[in-house]
Amino acid sequence: MKIVVIGGTGLIGANIVDRLSRNGHELVVASPSKGVNTVTGEGLASALAGAQVVVDVANSPSFAPAEVREFFQASTRNVLAAAAAAGVEHHVVLSIVGVDRLPDNGYFRAKLAQEELVRASRLPYTILRATQFFEFIGGIVDAGEADRGIHLSPALIQPVAADDVSAVLADLAVGAPLNGIVEVGGPDRFPLDELGRKLLAARGDPRQVRADVHARYFGSELDDRSLVTGAGALTAPTRFFNWLSRGSMIARQATPS
């Protein structure tokens, strides 16, 4: 099949391109650096010509609430219109677990609006909601830093390896449209503050993490249901400890002796 990956140069997109290319599919990498701008529509028609599947894993260059909403709305509308004109048979979109549970989070609101546009279109679709990536835990920890240490909620989080999410998206892309939402999360759930301590300890970072039930997660207070999957979700195989160990090994190998 000809499969177009919107955001195909990013963390998830490049992984999907590699997986599907090795399986013999024709892949088109669509990103501004490749001459495809989904916000302006530049290059979309030619990129999607003859495609059977579009996988949209593009991300906003800004996280300001108004700008991120504008990005996803403009980008998604343009992709949907170009895909419909090209006769695309399956539109796969990456979203976030909890996107409908944290209304104070501007990024989540923007992703939910994107989902609504996809569901309202006439294109067959599949939406994959993933929990937060292991790769983003460091940024979550840093965002909780305050004058007296790092304040993180003790609410549960169920992080997942980006590689595992890419594998699921690649499988969904070559399958039949679900015309619905599927979730994927990691195999373990941790209190967020505990997860932060694990990461800092593995990195030799001396900063202290304090459990704070009122600590905000990018604008929202959390509970034990905010960032974990629900019934029927897919469970990815990679455990956080194994991911940390692998990252430490790669870092040691890259250090000159």
PDB file of C-alpha atoms in Angstrom:
ATOM      1  CA  MET A   1       0.000   0.000   0.000  1.00  0.00           C
ATOM      2  CA  LYS A   2       0.947   3.631  -0.349  1.00  0.00           C
ATOM      3  CA  ILE A   3       0.943   5.092   3.169  1.00  0.00           C
ATOM      4  CA  VAL A   4       1.504   8.768   3.977  1.00  0.00           C
ATOM      5  CA  VAL A   5       2.879   9.572   7.426  1.00  0.00           C
ATOM      6  CA  ILE A   6       2.123  13.134   8.509  1.00  0.00           C
ATOM      7  CA  GLY A   7       4.913  14.087  10.901  1.00  0.00           C
ATOM      8  CA  GLY A   8       7.053  11.309   9.475  1.00  0.00           C
ATOM      9  CA  THR A   9      10.370  12.781  10.638  1.00  0.00           C
ATOM     10  CA  GLY A  10       9.486  12.857  14.360  1.00  0.00           C
ATOM     11  CA  LEU A  11       9.972  10.375  17.193  1.00  0.00           C
ATOM     12  CA  ILE A  12       6.908   8.276  16.349  1.00  0.00           C
ATOM     13  CA  GLY A  13       6.642   9.048  12.648  1.00  0.00           C
ATOM     14  CA  ALA A  14      10.177   8.018  11.706  1.00  0.00           C
ATOM     15  CA  ASN A  15       9.712   4.756  13.601  1.00  0.00           C
ATOM     16  CA  ILE A  16       6.468   3.998  11.736  1.00  0.00           C
ATOM     17  CA  VAL A  17       8.091   4.803   8.381  1.00  0.00           C
ATOM     18  CA  ASP A  18      10.941   2.416   9.136  1.00  0.00           C
ATOM     19  CA  ARG A  19       8.624  -0.403  10.226  1.00  0.00           C
ATOM     20  CA  LEU A  20       6.257  -0.165   7.277  1.00  0.00           C
ATOM     21  CA  SER A  21       9.034   0.338   4.714  1.00  0.00           C
ATOM     22  CA  ARG A  22      10.658  -2.894   5.876  1.00  0.00           C
ATOM     23  CA  ASN A  23       7.326  -4.637   5.261  1.00  0.00           C
ATOM     24  CA  GLY A  24       7.325  -3.572   1.621  1.00  0.00           C
ATOM     25  CA  HIS A  25       4.858  -0.680   1.686  1.00  0.00           C
ATOM     26  CA  GLU A  26       5.378   2.543  -0.236  1.00  0.00           C
ATOM     27  CA  LEU A  27       5.934   5.284   2.341  1.00  0.00           C
ATOM     28  CA  VAL A  28       5.663   9.039   1.890  1.00  0.00           C
ATOM     29  CA  VAL A  29       7.204  11.144   4.659  1.00  0.00           C
ATOM     30  CA  ALA A  30       5.125  14.302   4.979  1.00  0.00           C
ATOM     31  CA  SER A  31       6.619  17.152   6.997  1.00  0.00           C
ATOM     32  CA  PRO A  32       7.577  20.791   6.390  1.00  0.00           C
ATOM     33  CA  SER A  33      11.203  19.717   5.859  1.00  0.00           C
ATOM     34  CA  LYS A  34       9.956  17.443   3.054  1.00  0.00           C
ATOM     35  CA  GLY A  35       7.871  20.161   1.401  1.00  0.00           C
ATOM     36  CA  VAL A  36       4.523  19.234   2.975  1.00  0.00           C
ATOM     37  CA  ASN A  37       2.931  21.811   5.262  1.00  0.00           C
ATOM     38  CA  THR A  38      -0.394  20.645   6.641  1.00  0.00           C
ATOM     39  CA  VAL A  39      -1.231  24.031   8.178  1.00  0.00           C
ATOM     40  CA  THR A  40      -1.002  25.876   4.849  1.00  0.00           C
ATOM     41  CA  GLY A  41      -1.858  22.850   2.717  1.00  0.00           C
ATOM     42  CA  GLU A  42       1.353  23.141   0.709  1.00  0.00           C
ATOM     43  CA  GLY A  43       2.311  19.839  -0.912  1.00  0.00           C
ATOM     44  CA  LEU A  44      -0.579  17.841   0.570  1.00  0.00           C
ATOM     45  CA  ALA A  45      -2.380  17.012  -2.668  1.00  0.00           C
ATOM     46  CA  SER A  46       0.701  15.605  -4.373  1.00  0.00           C
ATOM     47  CA  ALA A  47       1.789  13.700  -1.246  1.00  0.00           C
ATOM     48  CA  LEU A  48      -1.614  12.014  -0.873  1.00  0.00           C
ATOM     49  CA  ALA A  49      -2.177  11.212  -4.543  1.00  0.00           C
ATOM     50  CA  GLY A  50      -2.802   7.478  -4.861  1.00  0.00           C
ATOM     51  CA  ALA A  51      -2.481   6.822  -1.119  1.00  0.00           C
ATOM     52  CA  GLN A  52      -4.659   4.257   0.619  1.00  0.00           C
ATOM     53  CA  VAL A  53      -3.737   5.232   4.200  1.00  0.00           C
ATOM     54  CA  VAL A  54      -2.780   8.417   6.051  1.00  0.00           C
ATOM     55  CA  VAL A  55      -1.195   8.196   9.493  1.00  0.00           C
ATOM     56  CA  ASP A  56      -1.224  11.548  11.302  1.00  0.00           C
ATOM     57  CA  VAL A  57       1.302  11.862  14.128  1.00  0.00           C
ATOM     58  CA  ALA A  58       2.149  15.528  13.576  1.00  0.00           C
ATOM     59  CA  ASN A  59       2.779  17.728  16.596  1.00  0.00           C
ATOM     60  CA  SER A  60       2.369  21.425  17.155  1.00  0.00           C
ATOM     61  CA  PRO A  61       5.568  23.512  17.218  1.00  0.00           C
ATOM     62  CA  SER A  62       4.033  25.558  20.057  1.00  0.00           C
ATOM     63  CA  PHE A  63       2.326  24.461  23.266  1.00  0.00           C
ATOM     64  CA  ALA A  64       0.574  27.774  23.919  1.00  0.00           C
ATOM     65  CA  PRO A  65      -3.145  26.865  24.209  1.00  0.00           C
ATOM     66  CA  ALA A  66      -4.411  29.124  21.417  1.00  0.00           C
ATOM     67  CA  GLU A  67      -1.580  28.246  19.045  1.00  0.00           C
ATOM     68  CA  VAL A  68      -1.744  24.511  19.595  1.00  0.00           C
ATOM     69  CA  ARG A  69      -5.505  24.512  19.011  1.00  0.00           C
ATOM     70  CA  GLU A  70      -5.075  26.550  15.843  1.00  0.00           C
ATOM     71  CA  PHE A  71      -2.390  24.154  14.620  1.00  0.00           C
ATOM     72  CA  PHE A  72      -4.419  20.970  15.089  1.00  0.00           C
ATOM     73  CA  GLN A  73      -7.609  22.439  13.693  1.00  0.00           C
ATOM     74  CA  ALA A  74      -5.991  23.885  10.572  1.00  0.00           C
ATOM     75  CA  SER A  75      -3.768  20.869  10.005  1.00  0.00           C
ATOM     76  CA  THR A  76      -6.529  18.311  10.524  1.00  0.00           C
ATOM     77  CA  ARG A  77      -9.029  20.119   8.316  1.00  0.00           C
ATOM     78  CA  ASN A  78      -6.484  20.308   5.499  1.00  0.00           C
ATOM     79  CA  VAL A  79      -5.464  16.667   5.848  1.00  0.00           C
ATOM     80  CA  LEU A  80      -9.096  15.509   5.896  1.00  0.00           C
ATOM     81  CA  ALA A  81      -9.968  17.547   2.799  1.00  0.00           C
ATOM     82  CA  ALA A  82      -6.913  16.374   0.858  1.00  0.00           C
ATOM     83  CA  ALA A  83      -7.443  12.751   1.938  1.00  0.00           C
ATOM     84  CA  ALA A  84     -11.073  12.816   0.839  1.00  0.00           C
ATOM     85  CA  ALA A  85     -10.112  14.279  -2.539  1.00  0.00           C
ATOM     86  CA  ALA A  86      -7.437  11.609  -2.995  1.00  0.00           C
ATOM     87  CA  GLY A  87      -9.782   8.752  -2.121  1.00  0.00           C
ATOM     88  CA  VAL A  88      -7.853   7.709   1.007  1.00  0.00           C
ATOM     89  CA  GLU A  89      -9.432   4.644   2.604  1.00  0.00           C
ATOM     90  CA  HIS A  90      -8.136   4.893   6.187  1.00  0.00           C
ATOM     91  CA  HIS A  91      -7.160   7.842   8.378  1.00  0.00           C
ATOM     92  CA  VAL A  92      -5.138   6.877  11.479  1.00  0.00           C
ATOM     93  CA  VAL A  93      -4.563   9.502  14.175  1.00  0.00           C
ATOM     94  CA  LEU A  94      -2.457   9.446  17.341  1.00  0.00           C
ATOM     95  CA  SER A  95      -4.083  11.015  20.395  1.00  0.00           C
ATOM     96  CA  ILE A  96      -3.681  10.843  24.186  1.00  0.00           C
ATOM     97  CA  VAL A  97      -5.246   8.794  26.970  1.00  0.00           C
ATOM     98  CA  GLY A  98      -7.117  11.189  29.251  1.00  0.00           C
ATOM     99  CA  VAL A  99      -7.651  13.775  26.535  1.00  0.00           C
ATOM    100  CA  ASP A 100     -11.340  13.939  27.481  1.00  0.00           C
ATOM    101  CA  ARG A 101     -10.723  14.051  31.244  1.00  0.00           C
ATOM    102  CA  LEU A 102      -8.460  17.083  31.722  1.00  0.00           C
ATOM    103  CA  PRO A 103     -10.297  20.157  30.399  1.00  0.00           C
ATOM    104  CA  ASP A 104      -7.825  22.564  32.035  1.00  0.00           C
ATOM    105  CA  ASN A 105      -4.994  21.246  29.870  1.00  0.00           C
ATOM    106  CA  GLY A 106      -4.852  23.347  26.704  1.00  0.00           C
ATOM    107  CA  TYR A 107      -2.937  20.748  24.717  1.00  0.00           C
ATOM    108  CA  PHE A 108      -5.455  18.054  25.618  1.00  0.00           C
ATOM    109  CA  ARG A 109      -8.334  20.330  24.597  1.00  0.00           C
ATOM    110  CA  ALA A 110      -6.678  20.844  21.208  1.00  0.00           C
ATOM    111  CA  LYS A 111      -6.203  17.103  20.680  1.00  0.00           C
ATOM    112  CA  LEU A 112      -9.814  16.444  21.654  1.00  0.00           C
ATOM    113  CA  ALA A 113     -10.917  19.015  19.077  1.00  0.00           C
ATOM    114  CA  GLN A 114      -8.784  17.169  16.513  1.00  0.00           C
ATOM    115  CA  GLU A 115     -10.508  13.898  17.393  1.00  0.00           C
ATOM    116  CA  GLU A 116     -13.909  15.524  16.943  1.00  0.00           C
ATOM    117  CA  LEU A 117     -12.982  16.708  13.444  1.00  0.00           C
ATOM    118  CA  VAL A 118     -11.827  13.213  12.497  1.00  0.00           C
ATOM    119  CA  ARG A 119     -14.969  11.550  13.844  1.00  0.00           C
ATOM    120  CA  ALA A 120     -17.205  14.070  12.077  1.00  0.00           C
ATOM    121  CA  SER A 121     -15.569  13.476   8.700  1.00  0.00           C
ATOM    122  CA  ARG A 122     -16.758  10.845   6.225  1.00  0.00           C
ATOM    123  CA  LEU A 123     -13.374   9.143   6.057  1.00  0.00           C
ATOM    124  CA  PRO A 124     -12.969   5.716   7.677  1.00  0.00           C
ATOM    125  CA  TYR A 125     -10.707   6.274  10.677  1.00  0.00           C
ATOM    126  CA  THR A 126      -8.929   4.831  13.679  1.00  0.00           C
ATOM    127  CA  ILE A 127      -7.881   6.945  16.674  1.00  0.00           C
ATOM    128  CA  LEU A 128      -5.173   5.547  18.940  1.00  0.00           C
ATOM    129  CA  ARG A 129      -5.001   7.131  22.378  1.00  0.00           C
ATOM    130  CA  ALA A 130      -1.649   6.437  24.037  1.00  0.00           C
ATOM    131  CA  THR A 131      -0.538   7.148  27.587  1.00  0.00           C
ATOM    132  CA  GLN A 132       2.457   9.406  28.178  1.00  0.00           C
ATOM    133  CA  PHE A 133       5.714   8.192  26.673  1.00  0.00           C
ATOM    134  CA  PHE A 134       8.672   7.129  28.820  1.00  0.00           C
ATOM    135  CA  GLU A 135      10.650   9.625  26.748  1.00  0.00           C
ATOM    136  CA  PHE A 136       8.532  12.512  28.087  1.00  0.00           C
ATOM    137  CA  ILE A 137       8.783  11.728  31.813  1.00  0.00           C
ATOM    138  CA  GLY A 138      11.859  13.927  32.163  1.00  0.00           C
ATOM    139  CA  GLY A 139       9.937  16.896  30.812  1.00  0.00           C
ATOM    140  CA  ILE A 140       7.041  16.191  33.174  1.00  0.00           C
ATOM    141  CA  VAL A 141       9.462  16.117  36.109  1.00  0.00           C
ATOM    142  CA  ASP A 142      11.109  19.377  35.040  1.00  0.00           C
ATOM    143  CA  ALA A 143       7.703  21.039  34.669  1.00  0.00           C
ATOM    144  CA  GLY A 144       6.989  20.248  38.330  1.00  0.00           C
ATOM    145  CA  GLU A 145      10.049  22.082  39.601  1.00  0.00           C
ATOM    146  CA  ALA A 146       9.336  24.846  42.112  1.00  0.00           C
ATOM    147  CA  ASP A 147      11.334  26.860  44.663  1.00  0.00           C
ATOM    148  CA  ARG A 148      11.351  24.024  47.171  1.00  0.00           C
ATOM    149  CA  GLY A 149      11.964  21.050  44.939  1.00  0.00           C
ATOM    150  CA  ILE A 150       9.885  19.174  42.403  1.00  0.00           C
ATOM    151  CA  HIS A 151       6.186  18.875  43.183  1.00  0.00           C
ATOM    152  CA  LEU A 152       4.412  15.967  41.485  1.00  0.00           C
ATOM    153  CA  SER A 153       0.993  14.463  42.013  1.00  0.00           C
ATOM    154  CA  PRO A 154       0.824  10.995  43.612  1.00  0.00           C
ATOM    155  CA  ALA A 155      -1.945  10.111  41.115  1.00  0.00           C
ATOM    156  CA  LEU A 156      -1.338   7.053  38.963  1.00  0.00           C
ATOM    157  CA  ILE A 157       0.307   7.247  35.556  1.00  0.00           C
ATOM    158  CA  GLN A 158       0.762   4.358  33.090  1.00  0.00           C
ATOM    159  CA  PRO A 159       3.629   5.369  30.804  1.00  0.00           C
ATOM    160  CA  VAL A 160       4.514   3.563  27.590  1.00  0.00           C
ATOM    161  CA  ALA A 161       7.562   3.266  25.332  1.00  0.00           C
ATOM    162  CA  ALA A 162       7.349   5.343  22.155  1.00  0.00           C
ATOM    163  CA  ASP A 163       8.662   2.333  20.228  1.00  0.00           C
ATOM    164  CA  ASP A 164       5.694   0.251  21.410  1.00  0.00           C
ATOM    165  CA  VAL A 165       3.239   2.966  20.360  1.00  0.00           C
ATOM    166  CA  SER A 166       4.864   3.108  16.931  1.00  0.00           C
ATOM    167  CA  ALA A 167       4.452  -0.651  16.577  1.00  0.00           C
ATOM    168  CA  VAL A 168       0.733  -0.432  17.363  1.00  0.00           C
ATOM    169  CA  LEU A 169       0.232   2.429  14.912  1.00  0.00           C
ATOM    170  CA  ALA A 170       2.031   0.500  12.175  1.00  0.00           C
ATOM    171  CA  ASP A 171      -0.272  -2.477  12.755  1.00  0.00           C
ATOM    172  CA  LEU A 172      -3.377  -0.276  12.765  1.00  0.00           C
ATOM    173  CA  ALA A 173      -2.298   1.400   9.525  1.00  0.00           C
ATOM    174  CA  VAL A 174      -2.386  -1.852   7.576  1.00  0.00           C
ATOM    175  CA  GLY A 175      -5.577  -3.104   9.219  1.00  0.00           C
ATOM    176  CA  ALA A 176      -9.225  -2.304   8.618  1.00  0.00           C
ATOM    177  CA  PRO A 177     -10.513   1.023   9.969  1.00  0.00           C
ATOM    178  CA  LEU A 178     -12.089   0.679  13.419  1.00  0.00           C
ATOM    179  CA  ASN A 179     -14.166   3.855  13.093  1.00  0.00           C
ATOM    180  CA  GLY A 180     -13.561   4.285  16.776  1.00  0.00           C
ATOM    181  CA  ILE A 181     -10.975   4.771  19.506  1.00  0.00           C
ATOM    182  CA  VAL A 182      -8.502   2.264  20.923  1.00  0.00           C
ATOM    183  CA  GLU A 183      -6.180   2.892  23.873  1.00  0.00           C
ATOM    184  CA  VAL A 184      -2.666   1.656  24.592  1.00  0.00           C
ATOM    185  CA  GLY A 185      -0.628   1.980  27.764  1.00  0.00           C
ATOM    186  CA  GLY A 186       2.416   0.491  29.412  1.00  0.00           C
ATOM    187  CA  PRO A 187       2.307  -2.684  31.509  1.00  0.00           C
ATOM    188  CA  ASP A 188       2.693  -0.909  34.875  1.00  0.00           C
ATOM    189  CA  ARG A 189       1.065   1.919  36.798  1.00  0.00           C
ATOM    190  CA  PHE A 190       3.029   4.155  39.145  1.00  0.00           C
ATOM    191  CA  PRO A 191       2.260   7.154  41.342  1.00  0.00           C
ATOM    192  CA  LEU A 192       3.652  10.022  39.292  1.00  0.00           C
ATOM    193  CA  ASP A 193       5.853  11.262  42.131  1.00  0.00           C
ATOM    194  CA  GLU A 194       7.351   7.770  42.515  1.00  0.00           C
ATOM    195  CA  LEU A 195       8.023   7.560  38.788  1.00  0.00           C
ATOM    196  CA  GLY A 196       9.805  10.904  38.961  1.00  0.00           C
ATOM    197  CA  ARG A 197      12.052   9.622  41.742  1.00  0.00           C
ATOM    198  CA  LYS A 198      12.885   6.486  39.747  1.00  0.00           C
ATOM    199  CA  LEU A 199      13.929   8.544  36.744  1.00  0.00           C
ATOM    200  CA  LEU A 200      16.032  10.997  38.742  1.00  0.00           C
ATOM    201  CA  ALA A 201      17.749   8.180  40.645  1.00  0.00           C
ATOM    202  CA  ALA A 202      18.607   6.392  37.389  1.00  0.00           C
ATOM    203  CA  ARG A 203      20.125   9.605  36.026  1.00  0.00           C
ATOM    204  CA  GLY A 204      22.001  10.457  39.209  1.00  0.00           C
ATOM    205  CA  ASP A 205      19.970  13.644  39.586  1.00  0.00           C
ATOM    206  CA  PRO A 206      19.963  14.810  43.235  1.00  0.00           C
ATOM    207  CA  ARG A 207      16.785  16.876  43.044  1.00  0.00           C
ATOM    208  CA  GLN A 208      14.075  15.909  45.525  1.00  0.00           C
ATOM    209  CA  VAL A 209      10.512  15.054  44.509  1.00  0.00           C
ATOM    210  CA  ARG A 210       7.636  15.925  46.843  1.00  0.00           C
ATOM    211  CA  ALA A 211       4.214  14.276  46.593  1.00  0.00           C
ATOM    212  CA  ASP A 212       1.597  17.006  46.291  1.00  0.00           C
ATOM    213  CA  VAL A 213      -2.053  16.137  45.609  1.00  0.00           C
ATOM    214  CA  HIS A 214      -2.604  19.682  44.352  1.00  0.00           C
ATOM    215  CA  ALA A 215       0.388  19.725  42.010  1.00  0.00           C
ATOM    216  CA  ARG A 216      -0.832  20.530  38.526  1.00  0.00           C
ATOM    217  CA  TYR A 217      -0.037  18.509  35.465  1.00  0.00           C
ATOM    218  CA  PHE A 218       0.246  21.152  32.738  1.00  0.00           C
ATOM    219  CA  GLY A 219      -2.719  23.021  34.202  1.00  0.00           C
ATOM    220  CA  SER A 220      -4.793  20.175  35.643  1.00  0.00           C
ATOM    221  CA  GLU A 221      -5.015  18.432  38.988  1.00  0.00           C
ATOM    222  CA  LEU A 222      -4.947  14.656  38.626  1.00  0.00           C
ATOM    223  CA  ASP A 223      -6.706  11.666  40.113  1.00  0.00           C
ATOM    224  CA  ASP A 224      -6.001   7.961  39.692  1.00  0.00           C
ATOM    225  CA  ARG A 225      -8.088   7.765  36.498  1.00  0.00           C
ATOM    226  CA  SER A 226      -6.690  10.804  34.681  1.00  0.00           C
ATOM    227  CA  LEU A 227      -3.696   9.234  32.933  1.00  0.00           C
ATOM    228  CA  VAL A 228      -4.402   5.486  32.839  1.00  0.00           C
ATOM    229  CA  THR A 229      -6.172   3.319  30.283  1.00  0.00           C
ATOM    230  CA  GLY A 230      -9.673   1.946  30.601  1.00  0.00           C
ATOM    231  CA  ALA A 231     -11.246  -1.446  29.987  1.00  0.00           C
ATOM    232  CA  GLY A 232     -10.310  -3.146  26.725  1.00  0.00           C
ATOM    233  CA  ALA A 233      -7.097  -1.208  26.203  1.00  0.00           C
ATOM    234  CA  LEU A 234      -3.982  -2.664  24.613  1.00  0.00           C
ATOM    235  CA  THR A 235      -1.035  -3.304  26.934  1.00  0.00           C
ATOM    236  CA  ALA A 236       2.427  -2.614  25.532  1.00  0.00           C
ATOM    237  CA  PRO A 237       5.257  -4.972  26.530  1.00  0.00           C
ATOM    238  CA  THR A 238       8.158  -2.699  27.527  1.00  0.00           C
ATOM    239  CA  ARG A 239       8.561  -2.036  31.256  1.00  0.00           C
ATOM    240  CA  PHE A 240       9.886   1.272  32.532  1.00  0.00           C
ATOM    241  CA  PHE A 241      12.818  -0.364  34.366  1.00  0.00           C
ATOM    242  CA  ASN A 242      13.922  -2.162  31.207  1.00  0.00           C
ATOM    243  CA  TRP A 243      13.652   1.039  29.192  1.00  0.00           C
ATOM    244  CA  LEU A 244      15.734   2.891  31.795  1.00  0.00           C
ATOM    245  CA  SER A 245      18.351   0.132  31.813  1.00  0.00           C
ATOM    246  CA  ARG A 246      18.583   0.131  28.027  1.00  0.00           C
ATOM    247  CA  GLY A 247      18.987   3.907  27.976  1.00  0.00           C
ATOM    248  CA  SER A 248      21.739   3.750  30.607  1.00  0.00           C
ATOM    249  CA  MET A 249      23.569   1.075  28.618  1.00  0.00           C
ATOM    250  CA  ILE A 250      23.418   3.152  25.422  1.00  0.00           C
ATOM    251  CA  ALA A 251      24.697   6.192  27.314  1.00  0.00           C
ATOM    252  CA  ARG A 252      27.658   4.191  28.725  1.00  0.00           C
ATOM    253  CA  GLN A 253      28.527   2.817  25.297  1.00  0.00           C
ATOM    254  CA  ALA A 254      28.515   6.337  23.847  1.00  0.00           C
ATOM    255  CA  THR A 255      30.903   7.641  26.530  1.00  0.00           C
ATOM    256  CA  PRO A 256      34.594   7.611  25.456  1.00  0.00           C
ATOM    257  CA  SER A 257      36.771   5.393  27.665  1.00  0.00           C
TER     258      SER A 257
END
